[in-house]
Tab-separated table of C-alpha atoms and ligand atoms in Angstrom:
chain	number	residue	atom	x	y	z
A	193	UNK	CA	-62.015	-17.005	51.663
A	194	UNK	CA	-58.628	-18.603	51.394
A	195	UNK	CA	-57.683	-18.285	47.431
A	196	UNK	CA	-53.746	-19.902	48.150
A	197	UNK	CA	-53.373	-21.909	51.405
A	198	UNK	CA	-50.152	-22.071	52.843
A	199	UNK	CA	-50.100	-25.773	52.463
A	200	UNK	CA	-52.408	-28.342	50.354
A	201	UNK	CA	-51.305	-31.965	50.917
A	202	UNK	CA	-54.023	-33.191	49.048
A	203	UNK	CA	-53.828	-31.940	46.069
A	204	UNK	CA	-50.541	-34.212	45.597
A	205	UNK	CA	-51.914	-36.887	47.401
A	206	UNK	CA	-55.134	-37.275	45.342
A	207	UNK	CA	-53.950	-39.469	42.870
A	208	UNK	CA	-52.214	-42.006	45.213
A	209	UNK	CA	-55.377	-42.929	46.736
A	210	UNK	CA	-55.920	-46.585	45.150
A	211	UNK	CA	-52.376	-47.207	46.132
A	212	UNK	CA	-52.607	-45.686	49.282
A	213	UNK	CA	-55.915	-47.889	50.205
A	214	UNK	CA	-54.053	-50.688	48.784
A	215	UNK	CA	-50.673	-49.991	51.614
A	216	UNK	CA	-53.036	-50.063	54.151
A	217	UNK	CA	-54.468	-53.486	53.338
A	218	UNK	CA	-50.924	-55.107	52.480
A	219	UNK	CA	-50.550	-53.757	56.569
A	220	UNK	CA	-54.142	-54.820	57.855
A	221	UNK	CA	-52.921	-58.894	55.804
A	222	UNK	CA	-49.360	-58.957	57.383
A	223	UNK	CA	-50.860	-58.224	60.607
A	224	UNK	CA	-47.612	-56.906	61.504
A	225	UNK	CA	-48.032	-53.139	62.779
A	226	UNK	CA	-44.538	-52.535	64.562
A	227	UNK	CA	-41.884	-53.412	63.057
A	228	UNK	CA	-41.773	-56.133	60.185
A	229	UNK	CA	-40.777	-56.910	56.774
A	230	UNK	CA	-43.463	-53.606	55.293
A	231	UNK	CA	-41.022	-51.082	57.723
A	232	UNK	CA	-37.584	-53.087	56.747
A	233	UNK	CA	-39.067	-52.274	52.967
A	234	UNK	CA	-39.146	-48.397	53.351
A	235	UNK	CA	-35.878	-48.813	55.482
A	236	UNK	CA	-33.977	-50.114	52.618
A	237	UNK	CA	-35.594	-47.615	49.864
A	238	UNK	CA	-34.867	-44.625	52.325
A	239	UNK	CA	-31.219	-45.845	52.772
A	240	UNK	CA	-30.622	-46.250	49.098
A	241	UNK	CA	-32.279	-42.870	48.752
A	242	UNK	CA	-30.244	-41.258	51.233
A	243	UNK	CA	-26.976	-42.736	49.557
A	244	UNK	CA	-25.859	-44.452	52.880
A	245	UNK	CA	-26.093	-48.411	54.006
A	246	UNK	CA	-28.438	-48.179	57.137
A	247	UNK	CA	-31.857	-46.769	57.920
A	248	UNK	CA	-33.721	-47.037	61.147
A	249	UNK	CA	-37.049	-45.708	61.092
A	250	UNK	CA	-38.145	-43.971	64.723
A	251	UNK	CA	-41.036	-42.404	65.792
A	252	UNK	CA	-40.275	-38.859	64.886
A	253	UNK	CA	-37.949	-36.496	63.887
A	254	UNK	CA	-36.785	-35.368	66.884
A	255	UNK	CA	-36.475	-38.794	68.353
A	256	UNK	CA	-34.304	-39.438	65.382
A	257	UNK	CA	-31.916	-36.382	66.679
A	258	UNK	CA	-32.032	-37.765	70.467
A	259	UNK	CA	-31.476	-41.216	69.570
A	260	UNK	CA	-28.339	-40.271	66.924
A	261	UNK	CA	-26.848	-38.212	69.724
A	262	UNK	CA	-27.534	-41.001	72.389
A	263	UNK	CA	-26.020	-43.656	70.319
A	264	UNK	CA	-23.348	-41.317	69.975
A	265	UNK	CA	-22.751	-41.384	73.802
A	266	UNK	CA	-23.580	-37.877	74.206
A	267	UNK	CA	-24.773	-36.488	77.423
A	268	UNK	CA	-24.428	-34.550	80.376
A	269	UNK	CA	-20.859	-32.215	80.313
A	270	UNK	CA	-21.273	-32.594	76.042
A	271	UNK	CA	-22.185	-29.450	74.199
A	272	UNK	CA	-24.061	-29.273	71.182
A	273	UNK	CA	-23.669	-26.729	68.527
A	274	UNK	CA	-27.273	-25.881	66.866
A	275	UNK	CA	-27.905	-23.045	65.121
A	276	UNK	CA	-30.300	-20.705	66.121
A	277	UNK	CA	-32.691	-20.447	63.577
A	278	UNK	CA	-34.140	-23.637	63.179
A	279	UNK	CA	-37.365	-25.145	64.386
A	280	UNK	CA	-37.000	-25.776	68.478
A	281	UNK	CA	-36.492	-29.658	68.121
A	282	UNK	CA	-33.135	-29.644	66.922
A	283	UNK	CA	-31.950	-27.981	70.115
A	284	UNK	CA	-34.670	-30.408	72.088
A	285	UNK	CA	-33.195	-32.916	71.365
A	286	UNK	CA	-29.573	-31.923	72.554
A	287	UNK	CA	-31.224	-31.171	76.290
A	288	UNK	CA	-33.461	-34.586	76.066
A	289	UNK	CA	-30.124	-36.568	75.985
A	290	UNK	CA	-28.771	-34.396	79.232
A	291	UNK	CA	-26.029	-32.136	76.938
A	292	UNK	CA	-25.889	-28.163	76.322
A	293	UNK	CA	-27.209	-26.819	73.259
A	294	UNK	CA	-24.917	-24.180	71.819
A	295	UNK	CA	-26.535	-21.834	69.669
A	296	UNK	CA	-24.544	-20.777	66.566
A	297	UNK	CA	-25.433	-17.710	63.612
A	298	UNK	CA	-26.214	-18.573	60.538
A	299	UNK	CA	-25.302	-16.850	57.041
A	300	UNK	CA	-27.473	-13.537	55.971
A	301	UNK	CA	-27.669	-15.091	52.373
A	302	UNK	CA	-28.808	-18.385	52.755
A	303	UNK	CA	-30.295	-18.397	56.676
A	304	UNK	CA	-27.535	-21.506	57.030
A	305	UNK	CA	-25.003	-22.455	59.743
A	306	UNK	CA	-21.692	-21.556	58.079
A	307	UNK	CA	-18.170	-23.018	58.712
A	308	UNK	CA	-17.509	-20.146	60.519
A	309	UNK	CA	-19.830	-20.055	63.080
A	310	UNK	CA	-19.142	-23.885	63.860
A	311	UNK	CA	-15.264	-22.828	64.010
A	312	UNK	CA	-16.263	-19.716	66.514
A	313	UNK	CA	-18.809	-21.827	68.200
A	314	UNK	CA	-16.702	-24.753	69.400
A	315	UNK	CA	-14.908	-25.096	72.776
A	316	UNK	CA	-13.060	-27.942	74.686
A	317	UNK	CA	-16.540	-29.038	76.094
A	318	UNK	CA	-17.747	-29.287	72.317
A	319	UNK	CA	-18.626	-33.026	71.256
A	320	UNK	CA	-21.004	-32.573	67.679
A	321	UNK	CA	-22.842	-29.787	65.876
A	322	UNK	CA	-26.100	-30.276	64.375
A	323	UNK	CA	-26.151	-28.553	60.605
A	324	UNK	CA	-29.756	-28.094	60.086
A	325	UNK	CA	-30.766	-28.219	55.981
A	326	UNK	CA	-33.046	-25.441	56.414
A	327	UNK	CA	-35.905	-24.594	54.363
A	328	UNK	CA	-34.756	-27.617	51.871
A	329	UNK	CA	-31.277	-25.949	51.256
A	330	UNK	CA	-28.078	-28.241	51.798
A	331	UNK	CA	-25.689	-26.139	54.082
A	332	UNK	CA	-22.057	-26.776	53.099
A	333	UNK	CA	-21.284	-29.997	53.961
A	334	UNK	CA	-17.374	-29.575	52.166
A	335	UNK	CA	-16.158	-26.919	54.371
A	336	UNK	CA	-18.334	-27.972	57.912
A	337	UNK	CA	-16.909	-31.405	57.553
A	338	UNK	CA	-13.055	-30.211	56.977
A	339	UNK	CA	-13.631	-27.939	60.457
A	340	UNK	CA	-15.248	-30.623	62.318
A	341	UNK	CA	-12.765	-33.025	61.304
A	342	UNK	CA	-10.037	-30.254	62.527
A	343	UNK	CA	-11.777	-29.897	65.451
A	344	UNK	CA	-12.820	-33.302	66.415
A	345	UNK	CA	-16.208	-32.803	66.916
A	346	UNK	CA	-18.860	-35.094	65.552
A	347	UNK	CA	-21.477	-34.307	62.546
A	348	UNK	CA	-25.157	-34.736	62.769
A	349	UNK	CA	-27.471	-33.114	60.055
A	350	UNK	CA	-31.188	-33.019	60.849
A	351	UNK	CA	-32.510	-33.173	56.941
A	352	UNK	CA	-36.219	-33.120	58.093
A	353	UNK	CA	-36.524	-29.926	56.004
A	354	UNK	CA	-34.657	-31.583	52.951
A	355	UNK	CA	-35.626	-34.197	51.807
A	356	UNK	CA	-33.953	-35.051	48.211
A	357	UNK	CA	-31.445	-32.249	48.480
A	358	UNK	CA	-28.312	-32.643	47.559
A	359	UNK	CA	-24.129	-31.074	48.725
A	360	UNK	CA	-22.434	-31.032	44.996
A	361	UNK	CA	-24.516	-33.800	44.283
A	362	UNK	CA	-24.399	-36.187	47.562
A	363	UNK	CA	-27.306	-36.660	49.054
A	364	UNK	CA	-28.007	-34.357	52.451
A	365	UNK	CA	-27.939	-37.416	55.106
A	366	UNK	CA	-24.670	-39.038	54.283
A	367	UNK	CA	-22.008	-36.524	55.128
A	368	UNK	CA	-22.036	-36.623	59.076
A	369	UNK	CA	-22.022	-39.614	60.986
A	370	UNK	CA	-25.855	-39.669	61.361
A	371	UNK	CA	-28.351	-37.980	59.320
A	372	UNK	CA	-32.089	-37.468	60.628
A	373	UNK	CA	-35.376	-36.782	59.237
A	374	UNK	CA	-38.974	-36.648	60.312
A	375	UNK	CA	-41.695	-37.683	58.275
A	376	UNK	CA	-44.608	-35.507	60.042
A	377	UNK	CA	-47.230	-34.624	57.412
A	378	UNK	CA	-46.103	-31.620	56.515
A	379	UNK	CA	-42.596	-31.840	55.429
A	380	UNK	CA	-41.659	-32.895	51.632
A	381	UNK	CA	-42.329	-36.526	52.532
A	382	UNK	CA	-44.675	-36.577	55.175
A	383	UNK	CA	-46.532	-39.888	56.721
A	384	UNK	CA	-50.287	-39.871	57.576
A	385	UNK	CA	-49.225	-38.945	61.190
A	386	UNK	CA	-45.668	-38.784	62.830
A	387	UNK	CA	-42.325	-41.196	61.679
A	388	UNK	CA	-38.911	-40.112	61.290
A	389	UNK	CA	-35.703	-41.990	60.378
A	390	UNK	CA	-31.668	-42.001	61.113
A	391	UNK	CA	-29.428	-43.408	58.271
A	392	UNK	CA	-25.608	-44.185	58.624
A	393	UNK	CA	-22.846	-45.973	56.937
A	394	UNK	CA	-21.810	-46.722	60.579
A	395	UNK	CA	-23.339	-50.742	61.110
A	396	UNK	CA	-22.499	-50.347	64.487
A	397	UNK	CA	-24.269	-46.570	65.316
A	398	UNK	CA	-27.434	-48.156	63.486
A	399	UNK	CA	-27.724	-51.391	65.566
A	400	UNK	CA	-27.271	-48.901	68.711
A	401	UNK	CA	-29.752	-46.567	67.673
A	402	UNK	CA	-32.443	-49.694	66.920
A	403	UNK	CA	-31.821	-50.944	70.154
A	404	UNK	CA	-32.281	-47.823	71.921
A	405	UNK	CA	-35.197	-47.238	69.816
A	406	UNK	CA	-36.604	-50.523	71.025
A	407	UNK	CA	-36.600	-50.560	74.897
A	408	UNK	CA	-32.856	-51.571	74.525
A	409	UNK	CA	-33.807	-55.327	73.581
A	410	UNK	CA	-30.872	-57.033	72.464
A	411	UNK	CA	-31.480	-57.526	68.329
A	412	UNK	CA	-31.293	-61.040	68.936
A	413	UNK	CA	-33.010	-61.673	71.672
A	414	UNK	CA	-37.015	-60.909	72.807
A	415	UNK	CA	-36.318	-60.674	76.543
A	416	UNK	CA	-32.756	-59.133	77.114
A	417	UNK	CA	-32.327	-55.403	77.571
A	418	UNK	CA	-28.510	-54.488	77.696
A	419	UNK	CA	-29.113	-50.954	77.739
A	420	UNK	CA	-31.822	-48.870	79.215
A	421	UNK	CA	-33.513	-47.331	75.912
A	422	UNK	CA	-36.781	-46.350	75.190
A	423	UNK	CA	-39.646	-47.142	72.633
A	424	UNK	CA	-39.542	-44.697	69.619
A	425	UNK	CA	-40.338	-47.122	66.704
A	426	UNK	CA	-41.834	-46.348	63.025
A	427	UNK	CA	-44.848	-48.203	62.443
A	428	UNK	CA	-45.788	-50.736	59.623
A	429	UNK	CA	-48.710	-48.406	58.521
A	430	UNK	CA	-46.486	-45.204	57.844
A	431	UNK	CA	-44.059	-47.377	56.567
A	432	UNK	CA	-46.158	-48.391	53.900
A	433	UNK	CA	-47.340	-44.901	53.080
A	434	UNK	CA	-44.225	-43.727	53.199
A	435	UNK	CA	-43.287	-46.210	50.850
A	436	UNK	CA	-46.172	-45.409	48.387
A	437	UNK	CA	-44.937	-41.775	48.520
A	438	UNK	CA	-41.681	-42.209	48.297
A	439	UNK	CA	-41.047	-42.584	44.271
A	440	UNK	CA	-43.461	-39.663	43.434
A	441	UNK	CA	-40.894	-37.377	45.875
A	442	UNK	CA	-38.511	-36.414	42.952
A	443	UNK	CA	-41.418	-35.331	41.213
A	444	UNK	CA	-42.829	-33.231	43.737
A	445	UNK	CA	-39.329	-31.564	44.613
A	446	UNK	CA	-39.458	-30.828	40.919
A	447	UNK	CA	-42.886	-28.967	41.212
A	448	UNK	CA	-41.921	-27.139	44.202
A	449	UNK	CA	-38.360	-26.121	42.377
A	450	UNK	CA	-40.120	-24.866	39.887
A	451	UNK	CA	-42.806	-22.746	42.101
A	452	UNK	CA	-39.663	-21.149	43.983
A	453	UNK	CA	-37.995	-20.800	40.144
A	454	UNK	CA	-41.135	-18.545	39.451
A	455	UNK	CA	-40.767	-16.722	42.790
A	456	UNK	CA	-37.200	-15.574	42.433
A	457	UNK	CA	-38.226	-14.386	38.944
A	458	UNK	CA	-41.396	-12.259	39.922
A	459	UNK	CA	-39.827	-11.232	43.251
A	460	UNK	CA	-35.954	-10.656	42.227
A	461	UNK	CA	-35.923	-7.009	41.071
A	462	UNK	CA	-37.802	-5.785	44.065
A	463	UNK	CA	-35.412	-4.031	46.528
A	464	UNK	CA	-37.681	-4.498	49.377
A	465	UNK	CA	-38.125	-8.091	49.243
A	466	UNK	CA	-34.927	-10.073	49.981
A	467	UNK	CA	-34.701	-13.417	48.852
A	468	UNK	CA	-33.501	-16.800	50.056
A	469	UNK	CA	-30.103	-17.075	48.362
A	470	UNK	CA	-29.002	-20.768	47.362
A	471	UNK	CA	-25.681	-21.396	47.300
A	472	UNK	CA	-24.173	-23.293	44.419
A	473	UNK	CA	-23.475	-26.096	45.826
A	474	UNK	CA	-26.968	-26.893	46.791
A	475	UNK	CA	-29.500	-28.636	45.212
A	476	UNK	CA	-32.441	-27.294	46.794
A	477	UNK	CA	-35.879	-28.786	47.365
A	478	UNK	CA	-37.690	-26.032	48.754
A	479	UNK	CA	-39.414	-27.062	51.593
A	480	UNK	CA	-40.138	-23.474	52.301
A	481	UNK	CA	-39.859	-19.612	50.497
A	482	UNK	CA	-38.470	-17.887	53.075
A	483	UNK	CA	-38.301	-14.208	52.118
A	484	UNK	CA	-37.645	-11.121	53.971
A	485	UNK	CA	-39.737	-8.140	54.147
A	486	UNK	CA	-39.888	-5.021	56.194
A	487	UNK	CA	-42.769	-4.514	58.079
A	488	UNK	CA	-43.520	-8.207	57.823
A	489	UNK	CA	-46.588	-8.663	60.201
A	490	UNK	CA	-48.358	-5.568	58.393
A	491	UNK	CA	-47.589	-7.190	55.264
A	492	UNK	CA	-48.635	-10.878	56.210
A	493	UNK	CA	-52.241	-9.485	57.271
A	494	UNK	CA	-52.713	-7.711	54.351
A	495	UNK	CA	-51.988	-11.284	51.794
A	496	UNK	CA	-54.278	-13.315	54.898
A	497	UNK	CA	-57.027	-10.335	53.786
A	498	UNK	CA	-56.633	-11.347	50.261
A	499	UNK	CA	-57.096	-14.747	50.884
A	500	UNK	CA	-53.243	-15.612	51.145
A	501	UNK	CA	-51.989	-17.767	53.455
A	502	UNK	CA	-47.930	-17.200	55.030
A	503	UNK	CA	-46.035	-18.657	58.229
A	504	UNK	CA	-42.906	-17.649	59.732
A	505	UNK	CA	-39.809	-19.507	59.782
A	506	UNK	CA	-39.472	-18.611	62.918
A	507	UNK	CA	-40.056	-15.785	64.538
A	508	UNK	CA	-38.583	-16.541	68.169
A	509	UNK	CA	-34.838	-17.778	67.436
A	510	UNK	CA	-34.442	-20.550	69.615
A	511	UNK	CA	-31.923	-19.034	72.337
A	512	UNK	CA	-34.967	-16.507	72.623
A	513	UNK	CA	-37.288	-19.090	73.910
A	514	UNK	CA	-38.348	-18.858	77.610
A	515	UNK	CA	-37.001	-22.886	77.868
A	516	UNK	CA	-33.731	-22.079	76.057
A	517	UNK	CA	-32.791	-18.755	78.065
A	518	UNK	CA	-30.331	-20.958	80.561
A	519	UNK	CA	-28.293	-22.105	77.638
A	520	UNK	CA	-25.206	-20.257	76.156
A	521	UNK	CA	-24.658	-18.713	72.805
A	522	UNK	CA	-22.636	-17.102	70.110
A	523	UNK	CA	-23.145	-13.514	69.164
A	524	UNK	CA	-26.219	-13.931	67.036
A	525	UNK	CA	-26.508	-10.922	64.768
A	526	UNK	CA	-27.632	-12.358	61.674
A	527	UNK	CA	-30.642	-14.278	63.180
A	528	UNK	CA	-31.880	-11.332	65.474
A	529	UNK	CA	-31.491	-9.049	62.600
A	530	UNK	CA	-33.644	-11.413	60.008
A	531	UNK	CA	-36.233	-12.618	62.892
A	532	UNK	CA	-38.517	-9.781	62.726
A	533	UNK	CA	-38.318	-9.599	58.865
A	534	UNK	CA	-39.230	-14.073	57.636
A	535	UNK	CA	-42.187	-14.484	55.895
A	536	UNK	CA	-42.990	-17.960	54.477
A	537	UNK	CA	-44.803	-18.002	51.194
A	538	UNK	CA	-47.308	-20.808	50.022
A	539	UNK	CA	-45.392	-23.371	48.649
A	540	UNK	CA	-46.407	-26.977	47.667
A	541	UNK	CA	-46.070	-29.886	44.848
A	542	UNK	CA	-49.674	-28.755	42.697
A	543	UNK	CA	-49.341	-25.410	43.614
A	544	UNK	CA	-50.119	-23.294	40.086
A	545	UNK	CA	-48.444	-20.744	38.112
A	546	UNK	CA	-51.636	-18.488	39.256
A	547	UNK	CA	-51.622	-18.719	42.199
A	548	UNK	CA	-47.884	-18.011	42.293
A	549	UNK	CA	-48.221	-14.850	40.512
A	550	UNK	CA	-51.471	-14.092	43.191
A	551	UNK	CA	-49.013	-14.381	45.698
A	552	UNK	CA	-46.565	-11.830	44.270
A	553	UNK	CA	-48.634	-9.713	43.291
A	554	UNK	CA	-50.630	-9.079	46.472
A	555	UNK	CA	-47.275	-8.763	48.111
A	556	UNK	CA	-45.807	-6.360	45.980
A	557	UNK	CA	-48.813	-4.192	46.160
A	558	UNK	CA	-48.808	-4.187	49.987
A	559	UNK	CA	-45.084	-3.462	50.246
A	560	UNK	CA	-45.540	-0.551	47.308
A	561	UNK	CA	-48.869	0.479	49.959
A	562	UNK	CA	-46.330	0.673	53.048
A	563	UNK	CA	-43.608	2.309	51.139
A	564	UNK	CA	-46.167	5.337	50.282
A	565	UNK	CA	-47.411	5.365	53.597
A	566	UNK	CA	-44.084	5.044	56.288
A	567	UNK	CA	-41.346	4.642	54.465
A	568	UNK	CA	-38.919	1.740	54.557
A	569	UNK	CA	-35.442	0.462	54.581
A	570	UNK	CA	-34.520	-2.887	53.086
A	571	UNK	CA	-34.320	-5.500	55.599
B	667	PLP	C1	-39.923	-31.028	61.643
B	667	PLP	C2	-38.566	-30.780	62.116
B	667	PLP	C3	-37.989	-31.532	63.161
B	667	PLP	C4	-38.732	-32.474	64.039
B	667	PLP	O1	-39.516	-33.425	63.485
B	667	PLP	P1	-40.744	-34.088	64.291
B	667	PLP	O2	-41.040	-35.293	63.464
B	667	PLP	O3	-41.852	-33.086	64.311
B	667	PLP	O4	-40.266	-34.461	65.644
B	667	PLP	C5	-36.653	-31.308	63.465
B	667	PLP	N1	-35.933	-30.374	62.816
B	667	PLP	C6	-36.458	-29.615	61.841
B	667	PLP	C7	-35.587	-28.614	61.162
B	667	PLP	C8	-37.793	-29.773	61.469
B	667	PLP	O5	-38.302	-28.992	60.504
């Protein structure tokens, strides 16, 4: 019997119903389902959520990545820094457009690319780096900006783990020339199947990417096609779901704040769990609490056997996927050394202060039961 599930989306989404019912009718009247004024809606609230002047909403979030680094004019002979612990899209969307993912460490505190590793990373065949929000942290836009401006390389953030977080109070999004997210269910605001946006302050990068979103059509003009794109388009029903959602996401960033809040207090004086650290600068919206353990997959059967649900974020680094062998990469101590020790905790908006404290303390007695029986070492 599963007592905390990993994820419950409808537990937040219960209350929404009338409204939701209510989107899908305002779609089913306007008879517009690609495109149209219910998509250019959530367009404008995501931009003005994102701090930034353009939206363009795509199929998913990895389109959004492709298309940002396509309307970039990125391609073959371009490399791509991406860190290595992220989810695989961020680098599959570097070899979709034809360039060289890079992969780059991250920091053993906060499981984020660094300034450093961007600065290490880069060589004359460098064009961008993707900083990846992880887990619903903001990296350090400040300092990975100031290098990449030294450098000369372009800024992309993928925020599809972020959602709402902030840089010293700046929205995650509006730092690099393009910033991407992906609505899939899942993630803090999720559609009712797959969507993902780019927004911009750059007028010019967000016509190109709409274009190239839309078979290449010329914006005013059905049946010209001055480049070759592709179709990856958000459609009107999402949109309006996503727009439903949308004002109740503060909210639900709160909740899950405050879930991770009661984490870090249960979990803080225990040597052998290691923490997520966030940075000050970042205004977290925990998308996921990542901890470390020792003896992780021992421990993550023993909370599934008490009903406890966990993932792994991840636990095959990118550059250690059969696909991504070819490509080159940085000495990559830090995510090596924490891959074998990630364990994702349940964490969502209606989540309760029980089932928290379930969580903790089935963990704490499995670590204490592996301590007495091996031994261990703090990961
Ligand atoms: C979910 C996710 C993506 C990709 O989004 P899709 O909509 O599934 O294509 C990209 N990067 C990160 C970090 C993600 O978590």
């Amino acid at each position: 019997m599963i007592r905390v599930p990993f994820l419950d989306l409808a537990a937040s989404q219960a209350p929404l119903t009338a409204e939701l019912d209510e989107a899908w009718q305002r779609v089913t009247r306007s008879a517009r389902y690609v495109g149209g004024p219910v998509v250019e809606e959530f367009e404008d609230a995501w931009a003005g959520a994102s701090g930034v002047g353009h939206a363009v909403g795509v199929g998913n979030g990895t389109d959004a990545i492709e298309l940002a680094l396509r309307g970039l004019g990125l391609g073959p002979g371009d490399e791509v820094l991406v860190p290595a612990n992220t989810f695989i899209a961020t680098a599959e969307a570097v070899v979709a457009v034809g360039a060289v993912p890079r992969f780059i460490d991250v920091d053993p505190a906060t499981m984020l690319v660094t300034p450093e590793a961007v600065e290490a990373g880069t060589t004359p065949r460098t064009a961008a780096v993707i900083v990846v929000h992880l887990y619903g942290q903001a990296a350090d836009m400040t300092a990975i900006a100031d290098v990449a401006r030294r450098t000369g390389i372009a800024v992309v953030e993928d925020c599809a783990q972020a959602q709402g977080a902030r840089w010293n109070g700046r929205p995650v999004g509006s730092f690099g020339v393009a910033g991407c997210t992906s609505f899939y269910p899942g993630k803090n605001l999720g559609a009712f199947g797959d969507g993902g946006a780019l927004v911009t302050d750059d007028a010019a990068l967000a016509r190109r990417v709409r274009q190239l979103a839309d078979h290449g059509r010329a914006l005013d003009s059905k049946y010209e096609h001055p480049l070759v794109g592709r179709n990856s388009r958000l459609d009107a029903v999402q949109a309006a779901v996503l727009s439903v959602k949308l004002p109740h996401l503060g909210s639900w960033n709160e909740q899950r704040r405050s879930a991770s809040r009661q984490y870090a207090e249960r979990l803080s004086g225990f040597s052998g769990v290691r923490l997520t650290e966030q940075s000050p600068g970042s205004e977290s919206v925990h998308h996921l609490e990542v901890v470390r353990v020792p003896g992780r997959d021992e421990v993550r059967a023993a909370l599934l056997a008490a009903g406890i649900e966990t993932g792994i974020h991840y636990p095959v680094p990118c550059h250690r996927q059969a696909g991504y062998l070819q490509f080159p990469h940085q000495d990559l101590q830090v995510t090596e050394g924490s891959s074998p020790h990630l364990l994702s905790l349940p964490l969502f908006p209606g989540i309760t202060g029980q089932q928290v404290d379930l969580v903790c303390d089935e963990l704490l007695r499995a670590l204490e039961h592996q301590t007495a029986t091996v031994g261990t070492h703090r990961p």
